[in-house]
Short mmCIF file of C-alpha atoms and ligand atoms in Angstrom, two decimals:
data_model
loop_
_atom_site.label_atom_id
_atom_site.label_comp_id
_atom_site.label_asym_id
_atom_site.label_seq_id
_atom_site.Cartn_x
_atom_site.Cartn_y
_atom_site.Cartn_z
CA THR N 1 25.46 22.27 -40.00
CA PHE N 2 23.63 19.26 -41.33
CA ILE N 3 20.22 18.37 -40.02
CA PHE N 4 19.08 14.79 -40.55
CA ILE N 5 15.49 13.85 -39.98
CA SER N 6 14.44 10.25 -39.41
CA PRO N 7 11.70 8.30 -37.68
CA VAL N 8 14.27 5.81 -36.37
CA VAL N 9 17.63 6.36 -34.70
CA LYS N 10 20.29 4.68 -36.82
CA ILE N 11 23.57 6.57 -36.78
CA PRO N 12 26.60 5.13 -38.56
CA LYS N 13 29.35 4.45 -36.00
CA GLU N 14 31.82 6.82 -37.72
CA LEU N 15 29.43 9.76 -37.42
CA GLU N 16 28.31 9.23 -33.83
CA LYS N 17 30.80 11.66 -32.29
CA TYR N 18 29.76 14.48 -34.62
CA MET N 19 26.07 14.13 -33.92
CA VAL N 20 23.72 15.63 -31.38
CA LEU N 21 20.50 13.69 -31.03
CA LEU N 22 17.34 15.71 -30.61
CA GLU N 23 14.25 13.61 -29.99
CA GLU N 24 10.95 15.13 -30.91
CA ASP N 25 8.39 14.47 -28.20
CA PHE N 26 4.72 13.92 -28.77
CA LEU N 27 2.63 17.09 -28.59
CA LYS N 28 1.82 18.34 -25.12
CA GLU N 29 -1.77 19.05 -24.13
CA GLU N 30 -1.36 22.83 -24.57
CA GLU N 31 0.08 22.29 -28.03
CA ILE N 32 -2.80 20.04 -29.06
CA ARG N 33 -5.22 22.68 -27.76
CA GLU N 34 -3.49 25.24 -29.95
CA VAL N 35 -3.69 23.04 -33.06
CA VAL N 36 -7.42 22.43 -32.50
CA SER N 37 -8.14 26.10 -31.77
CA GLU N 38 -6.28 27.21 -34.90
CA PHE N 39 -8.22 24.71 -36.99
CA LEU N 40 -11.55 25.92 -35.57
CA GLU N 41 -10.59 29.51 -36.23
CA GLU N 42 -9.44 28.86 -39.80
CA CYS N 43 -12.73 27.13 -40.54
CA SER N 44 -14.73 29.87 -38.77
CA LEU N 45 -16.32 27.33 -36.42
CA GLY N 46 -16.17 29.42 -33.26
CA SER N 47 -14.90 27.92 -30.01
CA LEU N 48 -15.91 24.68 -28.29
CA HIS N 49 -17.36 24.28 -24.84
CA GLU N 50 -14.45 24.07 -22.39
CA LYS N 51 -15.26 20.56 -21.18
CA LEU N 52 -15.63 19.22 -24.71
CA MET N 53 -12.35 20.87 -25.69
CA ASP N 54 -10.62 19.14 -22.72
CA GLU N 55 -11.99 15.76 -23.78
CA ILE N 56 -10.98 16.28 -27.41
CA VAL N 57 -7.48 17.30 -26.35
CA VAL N 58 -7.06 14.16 -24.21
CA ALA N 59 -8.41 12.01 -27.05
CA PHE N 60 -5.82 13.48 -29.46
CA LYS N 61 -2.86 12.67 -27.21
CA GLY N 62 -0.21 10.67 -29.00
CA LEU N 63 -1.01 12.04 -32.46
CA SER N 64 1.03 14.47 -34.52
CA ASN N 65 0.07 17.93 -35.70
CA LEU N 66 -0.69 16.64 -39.18
CA GLU N 67 -2.71 13.68 -37.92
CA ILE N 68 -4.84 15.93 -35.73
CA GLU N 69 -5.58 18.31 -38.59
CA THR N 70 -6.39 15.42 -40.93
CA ILE N 71 -8.91 13.90 -38.51
CA LEU N 72 -10.58 17.26 -37.87
CA ALA N 73 -10.79 17.93 -41.62
CA LEU N 74 -12.16 14.45 -42.26
CA ASP N 75 -14.88 14.89 -39.65
CA LEU N 76 -15.76 18.38 -40.79
CA SER N 77 -16.07 17.33 -44.43
CA SER N 78 -18.21 14.27 -43.64
CA ARG N 79 -20.48 15.66 -40.91
CA GLY N 80 -20.09 19.40 -41.26
CA THR N 81 -19.27 20.01 -37.60
CA ILE N 82 -16.88 19.30 -34.72
CA ASP N 83 -18.68 18.11 -31.61
CA ARG N 84 -18.83 15.24 -29.11
CA GLU N 85 -19.16 12.72 -31.98
CA THR N 86 -15.69 13.75 -33.11
CA ILE N 87 -14.22 11.92 -30.12
CA HIS N 88 -15.48 8.59 -31.52
CA LEU N 89 -13.74 9.29 -34.79
CA ILE N 90 -10.52 10.25 -32.99
CA ILE N 91 -10.56 7.02 -31.01
CA GLU N 92 -11.29 5.00 -34.13
CA GLN N 93 -8.46 6.66 -36.04
CA LYS N 94 -6.12 6.30 -33.11
CA GLN N 95 -6.89 2.60 -32.88
CA GLN N 96 -6.06 2.31 -36.55
CA MET N 97 -2.78 4.14 -36.13
CA ILE N 98 -1.80 2.04 -33.17
CA ARG N 99 -2.69 -1.06 -35.19
CA LYS N 100 -0.64 0.18 -38.15
CA ALA N 101 2.37 0.84 -35.94
CA GLY N 102 1.94 -2.82 -35.00
CA ILE N 103 3.60 -2.68 -31.59
CA LEU N 104 0.72 -1.90 -29.27
CA GLU N 105 -2.85 -3.05 -29.49
CA MET N 106 -5.78 -1.03 -28.17
CA ILE N 107 -8.13 -3.48 -26.48
CA PRO N 108 -11.83 -2.67 -26.16
CA VAL N 109 -12.79 -2.86 -22.51
CA ASN N 110 -16.08 -4.53 -21.67
CA GLU N 111 -15.38 -6.33 -18.41
CA GLY N 112 -15.50 -4.61 -15.04
CA LEU N 113 -14.76 -5.68 -11.47
CA GLU N 114 -18.33 -6.99 -11.21
CA ASP N 115 -17.45 -9.64 -13.81
CA ILE N 116 -14.74 -11.12 -11.60
CA GLY N 117 -15.76 -13.72 -9.06
CA GLY N 118 -13.61 -13.57 -5.93
CA LEU N 119 -10.04 -12.20 -5.91
CA GLU N 120 -11.24 -9.69 -3.34
CA ASN N 121 -7.78 -8.63 -2.11
CA LEU N 122 -6.70 -7.70 -5.60
CA LYS N 123 -9.98 -5.93 -6.38
CA ASN N 124 -9.77 -3.89 -3.16
CA TRP N 125 -6.19 -2.94 -3.95
CA LEU N 126 -7.17 -1.79 -7.45
CA GLN N 127 -10.04 0.24 -6.04
CA LYS N 128 -7.63 2.12 -3.79
CA LYS N 129 -5.38 2.89 -6.76
CA ALA N 130 -8.44 4.09 -8.68
CA VAL N 131 -9.02 6.79 -6.06
CA ILE N 132 -5.53 8.13 -6.81
CA LEU N 133 -5.63 7.72 -10.58
CA LYS N 134 -8.99 9.38 -10.99
CA ASP N 135 -7.78 12.64 -9.47
CA MET N 136 -4.03 12.61 -9.86
CA ALA N 137 -3.56 16.33 -9.43
CA LYS N 138 -5.22 16.28 -6.01
CA ALA N 139 -3.34 13.13 -4.92
CA LYS N 140 0.01 14.58 -6.02
CA LYS N 141 -0.65 17.80 -4.16
CA PHE N 142 -1.29 15.75 -1.04
CA GLY N 143 2.08 14.04 -1.50
CA VAL N 144 0.82 10.71 -2.86
CA GLU N 145 3.07 8.99 -5.42
CA LEU N 146 1.64 7.99 -8.75
CA PRO N 147 1.02 4.21 -8.84
CA LYS N 148 3.42 2.32 -11.13
CA GLY N 149 1.60 -0.92 -11.63
CA VAL N 150 0.97 -4.45 -10.52
CA LEU N 151 2.31 -7.87 -11.39
CA ILE N 152 -0.31 -10.62 -11.34
CA ALA N 153 1.01 -14.14 -11.52
CA GLY N 154 -0.35 -17.60 -11.13
CA VAL N 155 -2.48 -20.43 -12.34
CA PRO N 156 -3.80 -20.16 -15.95
CA GLY N 157 -7.45 -19.33 -16.53
CA CYS N 158 -8.03 -17.81 -13.10
CA GLY N 159 -8.67 -14.19 -14.01
CA LYS N 160 -5.32 -12.49 -14.62
CA SER N 161 -6.26 -11.07 -18.02
CA LEU N 162 -9.72 -10.32 -16.72
CA ASN N 163 -8.16 -8.13 -14.02
CA ALA N 164 -6.02 -6.25 -16.56
CA LYS N 165 -9.16 -5.41 -18.53
CA ALA N 166 -11.25 -4.58 -15.48
CA SER N 167 -8.61 -2.22 -14.13
CA ALA N 168 -8.80 -0.09 -17.30
CA LYS N 169 -12.56 0.09 -16.93
CA LEU N 170 -12.25 0.93 -13.24
CA PHE N 171 -9.73 3.71 -13.88
CA GLU N 172 -11.79 4.91 -16.90
CA VAL N 173 -8.75 4.92 -19.20
CA PRO N 174 -7.83 3.11 -22.44
CA LEU N 175 -6.21 -0.32 -22.34
CA LEU N 176 -3.09 -0.89 -24.43
CA LYS N 177 -1.61 -4.33 -24.79
CA LEU N 178 2.10 -4.74 -25.32
CA ASP N 179 3.01 -7.94 -27.06
CA MET N 180 6.69 -8.56 -26.49
CA GLY N 181 6.75 -10.99 -29.40
CA ARG N 182 6.03 -8.10 -31.74
CA ILE N 183 8.75 -5.95 -30.20
CA MET N 184 11.48 -8.29 -31.36
CA GLY N 185 12.85 -7.03 -34.67
CA LYS N 186 15.30 -8.70 -36.97
CA TYR N 187 17.70 -5.78 -37.46
CA VAL N 188 20.34 -4.56 -35.03
CA GLY N 189 18.83 -2.10 -32.60
CA GLU N 190 15.32 -2.58 -33.97
CA SER N 191 13.90 -4.28 -30.87
CA GLU N 192 15.17 -1.53 -28.56
CA GLU N 193 13.75 1.09 -30.92
CA ASN N 194 10.40 -0.73 -30.96
CA LEU N 195 10.21 -0.84 -27.16
CA ARG N 196 11.19 2.82 -26.94
CA HIS N 197 8.45 3.65 -29.44
CA ALA N 198 5.87 1.55 -27.58
CA ILE N 199 6.71 3.25 -24.28
CA ALA N 200 6.61 6.71 -25.88
CA LEU N 201 3.25 5.93 -27.44
CA ALA N 202 1.83 4.70 -24.12
CA GLU N 203 3.17 7.79 -22.33
CA ALA N 204 1.63 10.02 -24.98
CA ILE N 205 -1.74 8.35 -24.56
CA ALA N 206 -1.53 8.39 -20.73
CA PRO N 207 -3.47 8.11 -18.54
CA CYS N 208 -3.80 4.51 -19.65
CA VAL N 209 -3.28 0.93 -18.55
CA LEU N 210 -0.40 -0.82 -20.31
CA TRP N 211 -0.96 -4.56 -20.17
CA VAL N 212 2.13 -6.69 -20.62
CA ASP N 213 0.88 -10.22 -21.11
CA GLU N 214 3.00 -13.34 -20.59
CA LEU N 215 5.83 -11.41 -19.03
CA GLU N 216 7.85 -14.55 -18.38
CA LYS N 217 7.91 -15.37 -22.09
CA ALA N 218 9.05 -11.87 -22.96
CA PHE N 219 12.03 -11.98 -20.69
CA ALA N 220 12.91 -15.65 -20.82
CA GLY N 221 16.54 -16.36 -21.64
CA ILE N 222 17.96 -13.31 -19.93
CA GLY N 223 21.63 -13.42 -19.14
CA GLY N 224 22.21 -16.25 -21.61
CA ASN N 225 24.70 -16.23 -24.46
CA GLY N 226 24.11 -15.47 -28.12
CA GLY N 227 22.58 -12.59 -30.06
CA GLY N 228 18.96 -13.29 -29.09
CA ALA N 229 19.72 -13.47 -25.37
CA GLU N 230 21.72 -10.25 -25.52
CA VAL N 231 18.86 -8.37 -27.11
CA THR N 232 16.43 -9.73 -24.49
CA THR N 233 18.79 -8.69 -21.69
CA ARG N 234 19.05 -5.16 -23.12
CA LEU N 235 15.28 -4.93 -23.55
CA PHE N 236 14.79 -6.10 -20.01
CA GLY N 237 17.19 -3.42 -18.74
CA GLN N 238 15.34 -0.79 -20.75
CA PHE N 239 11.99 -1.93 -19.34
CA LEU N 240 13.29 -1.99 -15.75
CA THR N 241 14.78 1.49 -15.98
CA TRP N 242 11.54 2.82 -17.37
CA MET N 243 9.50 1.16 -14.60
CA GLN N 244 11.89 2.50 -11.97
CA GLU N 245 11.92 6.10 -13.22
CA LYS N 246 8.40 6.29 -14.59
CA LYS N 247 6.65 9.55 -13.77
CA SER N 248 3.77 9.27 -16.25
CA ALA N 249 0.28 7.98 -15.61
CA VAL N 250 0.89 4.70 -17.40
CA PHE N 251 -0.30 2.02 -15.02
CA VAL N 252 1.40 -1.25 -15.92
CA VAL N 253 -0.48 -4.49 -15.40
CA ALA N 254 1.91 -7.34 -16.09
CA THR N 255 0.52 -10.86 -16.13
CA ALA N 256 2.50 -14.08 -16.01
CA ASN N 257 1.86 -17.75 -15.41
CA ASP N 258 5.11 -18.63 -13.77
CA ILE N 259 7.21 -15.79 -12.44
CA MET N 260 9.81 -18.11 -10.98
CA LYS N 261 11.33 -17.99 -14.46
CA LEU N 262 11.65 -14.21 -14.26
CA PRO N 263 14.81 -12.42 -13.18
CA PRO N 264 14.68 -11.41 -9.49
CA GLU N 265 15.43 -7.73 -10.29
CA LEU N 266 11.91 -7.41 -11.59
CA MET N 267 10.46 -8.35 -8.24
CA ARG N 268 12.49 -5.82 -6.26
CA LYS N 269 10.70 -2.91 -4.60
CA GLY N 270 10.34 0.18 -6.76
CA ARG N 271 9.36 -1.68 -9.91
CA PHE N 272 5.82 -2.83 -9.25
CA ASP N 273 3.75 -1.46 -6.40
CA GLU N 274 2.61 -4.96 -5.55
CA ILE N 275 2.84 -8.55 -6.73
CA PHE N 276 -0.25 -10.73 -6.40
CA TYR N 277 -0.64 -14.40 -7.09
CA VAL N 278 -3.90 -15.99 -8.14
CA LYS N 279 -4.65 -19.58 -7.25
CA LEU N 280 -7.49 -21.95 -8.04
CA PRO N 281 -10.78 -20.45 -6.83
CA THR N 282 -12.01 -21.32 -3.35
CA ARG N 283 -15.50 -22.70 -2.71
CA GLU N 284 -16.94 -19.23 -2.17
CA GLU N 285 -15.17 -17.92 -5.29
CA ARG N 286 -16.48 -20.77 -7.43
CA ARG N 287 -19.99 -19.89 -6.28
CA LYS N 288 -19.54 -16.31 -7.47
CA ILE N 289 -17.99 -17.40 -10.78
CA PHE N 290 -20.94 -19.73 -11.46
CA GLU N 291 -23.38 -16.95 -10.60
CA ILE N 292 -21.62 -14.52 -12.93
CA HIS N 293 -21.51 -16.86 -15.91
CA ILE N 294 -25.00 -18.34 -15.50
CA GLY N 295 -26.31 -14.82 -14.79
CA LYS N 296 -24.81 -13.55 -18.06
CA ARG N 297 -26.42 -16.25 -20.18
CA ARG N 298 -29.58 -17.43 -18.37
CA PRO N 299 -30.42 -14.86 -15.66
CA ASP N 300 -33.96 -16.22 -15.20
CA ASP N 301 -32.77 -19.79 -14.56
CA LEU N 302 -30.31 -18.76 -11.87
CA LYS N 303 -32.74 -19.00 -8.95
CA ASP N 304 -33.69 -22.62 -9.73
CA ILE N 305 -30.17 -23.92 -10.19
CA ASN N 306 -28.53 -25.64 -7.23
CA ILE N 307 -25.28 -23.69 -7.15
CA ASP N 308 -24.18 -25.44 -3.94
CA LYS N 309 -24.14 -28.75 -5.76
CA LEU N 310 -22.16 -27.29 -8.68
CA VAL N 311 -19.64 -25.78 -6.28
CA SER N 312 -19.14 -29.12 -4.49
CA GLU N 313 -18.51 -30.88 -7.80
CA THR N 314 -15.88 -28.44 -9.02
CA GLU N 315 -13.04 -28.53 -6.52
CA GLY N 316 -9.80 -27.92 -8.47
CA TYR N 317 -11.51 -26.28 -11.44
CA SER N 318 -10.30 -22.88 -12.74
CA GLY N 319 -12.48 -19.87 -13.59
CA ALA N 320 -12.01 -20.62 -17.28
CA ASP N 321 -13.04 -24.26 -16.66
CA ILE N 322 -16.21 -23.05 -14.93
CA GLU N 323 -17.02 -20.68 -17.78
CA GLY N 324 -16.58 -23.58 -20.22
CA ILE N 325 -18.86 -25.79 -18.12
CA VAL N 326 -21.62 -23.17 -18.04
CA LYS N 327 -21.35 -22.66 -21.81
CA GLY N 328 -21.51 -26.42 -22.34
CA GLY N 329 -24.53 -26.83 -20.06
CA VAL N 330 -26.45 -24.02 -21.76
CA GLU N 331 -25.65 -25.39 -25.20
CA SER N 332 -26.73 -28.91 -24.37
CA ALA N 333 -30.04 -27.70 -22.85
CA TYR N 334 -30.71 -25.78 -26.06
CA VAL N 335 -29.77 -28.66 -28.37
CA ASN N 336 -32.03 -30.96 -26.34
CA LYS N 337 -34.86 -28.48 -26.93
CA LYS N 338 -35.36 -27.71 -23.23
CA SER N 339 -36.95 -24.42 -22.23
CA ASN N 340 -34.67 -23.88 -19.21
CA VAL N 341 -31.18 -24.75 -18.14
CA GLU N 342 -31.25 -27.01 -15.10
CA THR N 343 -28.67 -28.15 -12.56
CA GLU N 344 -28.42 -31.53 -14.31
CA ASP N 345 -27.35 -29.96 -17.61
CA ILE N 346 -24.44 -28.26 -15.90
CA ILE N 347 -23.52 -31.36 -13.86
CA GLU N 348 -23.29 -33.30 -17.11
CA ALA N 349 -20.94 -30.67 -18.49
CA ILE N 350 -18.80 -30.98 -15.33
CA GLU N 351 -18.60 -34.73 -15.74
CA SER N 352 -17.32 -34.40 -19.27
CA THR N 353 -14.57 -31.91 -18.32
CA HIS N 354 -11.18 -32.49 -16.75
CA SER N 355 -10.32 -29.92 -14.09
CA LEU N 356 -7.17 -27.85 -14.36
CA SER N 357 -5.78 -29.42 -11.20
CA GLU N 358 -6.21 -32.86 -12.76
CA VAL N 359 -4.27 -31.73 -15.81
CA MET N 360 -1.44 -29.88 -14.07
CA GLU N 361 -1.58 -30.78 -10.38
CA LYS N 362 2.16 -30.83 -9.76
CA GLU N 363 2.83 -27.47 -11.44
CA ILE N 364 0.03 -25.77 -9.51
CA TYR N 365 1.25 -27.14 -6.20
CA GLU N 366 4.82 -26.05 -6.89
CA MET N 367 3.72 -22.58 -8.02
CA GLU N 368 1.63 -21.97 -4.91
CA ARG N 369 4.37 -23.15 -2.60
CA ALA N 370 6.93 -20.88 -4.27
CA TYR N 371 4.67 -17.82 -4.19
CA LYS N 372 3.91 -18.33 -0.51
CA GLU N 373 7.59 -18.72 0.23
CA LYS N 374 8.34 -15.42 -1.53
CA LYS N 375 5.57 -13.79 0.52
CA PHE N 376 3.65 -12.51 -2.52
CA LYS N 377 0.14 -11.39 -1.69
CA CYS N 378 -2.69 -13.75 -2.46
CA ALA N 379 -5.30 -12.16 -4.74
CA SER N 380 -8.10 -13.99 -2.92
CA ASP N 381 -9.42 -13.06 0.46
CA GLU N 382 -8.33 -16.23 2.29
P1 ATP P 1 -3.97 -17.29 -18.91
O1 ATP P 1 -2.82 -17.35 -17.97
O2 ATP P 1 -4.27 -18.62 -19.53
O3 ATP P 1 -3.94 -16.15 -19.87
P2 ATP P 1 -5.78 -15.85 -17.19
O4 ATP P 1 -5.50 -16.06 -15.74
O5 ATP P 1 -5.33 -14.59 -17.78
O6 ATP P 1 -5.27 -17.09 -18.01
P3 ATP P 1 -8.39 -15.09 -17.95
O7 ATP P 1 -8.12 -14.89 -19.40
O8 ATP P 1 -8.54 -13.90 -17.12
O9 ATP P 1 -7.33 -16.05 -17.35
O10 ATP P 1 -9.67 -16.03 -17.79
C1 ATP P 1 -10.21 -16.77 -18.85
C2 ATP P 1 -11.71 -16.70 -18.79
O11 ATP P 1 -12.17 -17.44 -17.65
C3 ATP P 1 -12.21 -15.29 -18.61
O12 ATP P 1 -12.57 -14.71 -19.82
C4 ATP P 1 -13.41 -15.45 -17.70
O13 ATP P 1 -14.57 -15.54 -18.44
C5 ATP P 1 -13.17 -16.75 -16.95
N1 ATP P 1 -12.71 -16.46 -15.58
C6 ATP P 1 -11.50 -16.77 -15.05
N2 ATP P 1 -11.43 -16.38 -13.77
C7 ATP P 1 -12.61 -15.81 -13.47
C8 ATP P 1 -13.15 -15.20 -12.30
N3 ATP P 1 -12.46 -15.11 -11.15
N4 ATP P 1 -14.41 -14.69 -12.37
C9 ATP P 1 -15.13 -14.78 -13.49
N5 ATP P 1 -14.67 -15.35 -14.62
C10 ATP P 1 -13.43 -15.88 -14.62
#
């Protein structure tokens, strides 16, 4: 009996029928606990407090036996102890490993729901999912299904990425970004292997949010002819099957500008729990977005600024446009050596900016019409 060991599955055609494929899974939580306990015992460090041990075990998910031991040894040799601080080192090392693997990116999460102006329907929906995700064992026992994820589509610069980040903060889990561009490899079978690896990594790190950005670009050209299109079609099938059968606590947030380009299978029930579309912010939403961005930069000036006037002047502007306007207004007040930012500074910035609807009016209109027709939920509370 021959045993071949390899990090990638590449079996010559002639040998396929003689081979049995055994895939080595990532370590389970109990196994990680064992590795850590053995290390502590070997180094005569005694045992850890149960809660700390639980946190360390979760932090180590997705790493191999050797990697776990290396990190523990590194921390012990540099600080002389294993304690809560160790978790920072684990996360740092894990980020490095994920970066080295080059398929997923671990995104630092700073923004929360409070940083999003409007989009109340979507925020409420996410809050309900948070109740489930924060105590999965209890929810499962009650008969609740684990959430699969959400597809957020719509106008650029209106908070799709912001929602992906805020959901990770809300669920108190890490945020992993899957860049489909990086998945595509140049060798036969490489792309499929990359996607399999990315999914396995995300499942090992679960609970987590897996953010698939620009979904329509990833799966454009499906069903077409030629090598490239075939690979995309296979990847798409692989992704769909995973979404359909997914039992792990990987919550997928897929974002896309125009999902009309996406294959209809993706929109069928059972893949995403819900599909939301975001449109240009309403009057009330623009007010909140102005308050958030002025509040972040010049909290003391907020009370003297005429937000009503700003809101009236910005019909058709996106959230990103509004952020740009606030930045511009603050900068110009500073350059002009003023001590406060005033309404006029921001109005000037508005006048020198073209709104998104001016730039792409037709596309936005078409998108909204199509989303309404498909009966996707609107992210805003209309
Ligand atoms: P794209 O499709 O171009 O990636 P997007 O919809 O993902 O756009 P974001 O990246 O979420 O847009 O938004 C860009 C920036 O605009 C954000 O960093 C944020 O500062 C601001 N912004 C957009 N929408 C909102 C909002 N509803 N509330 C507060 N800020 C917003």
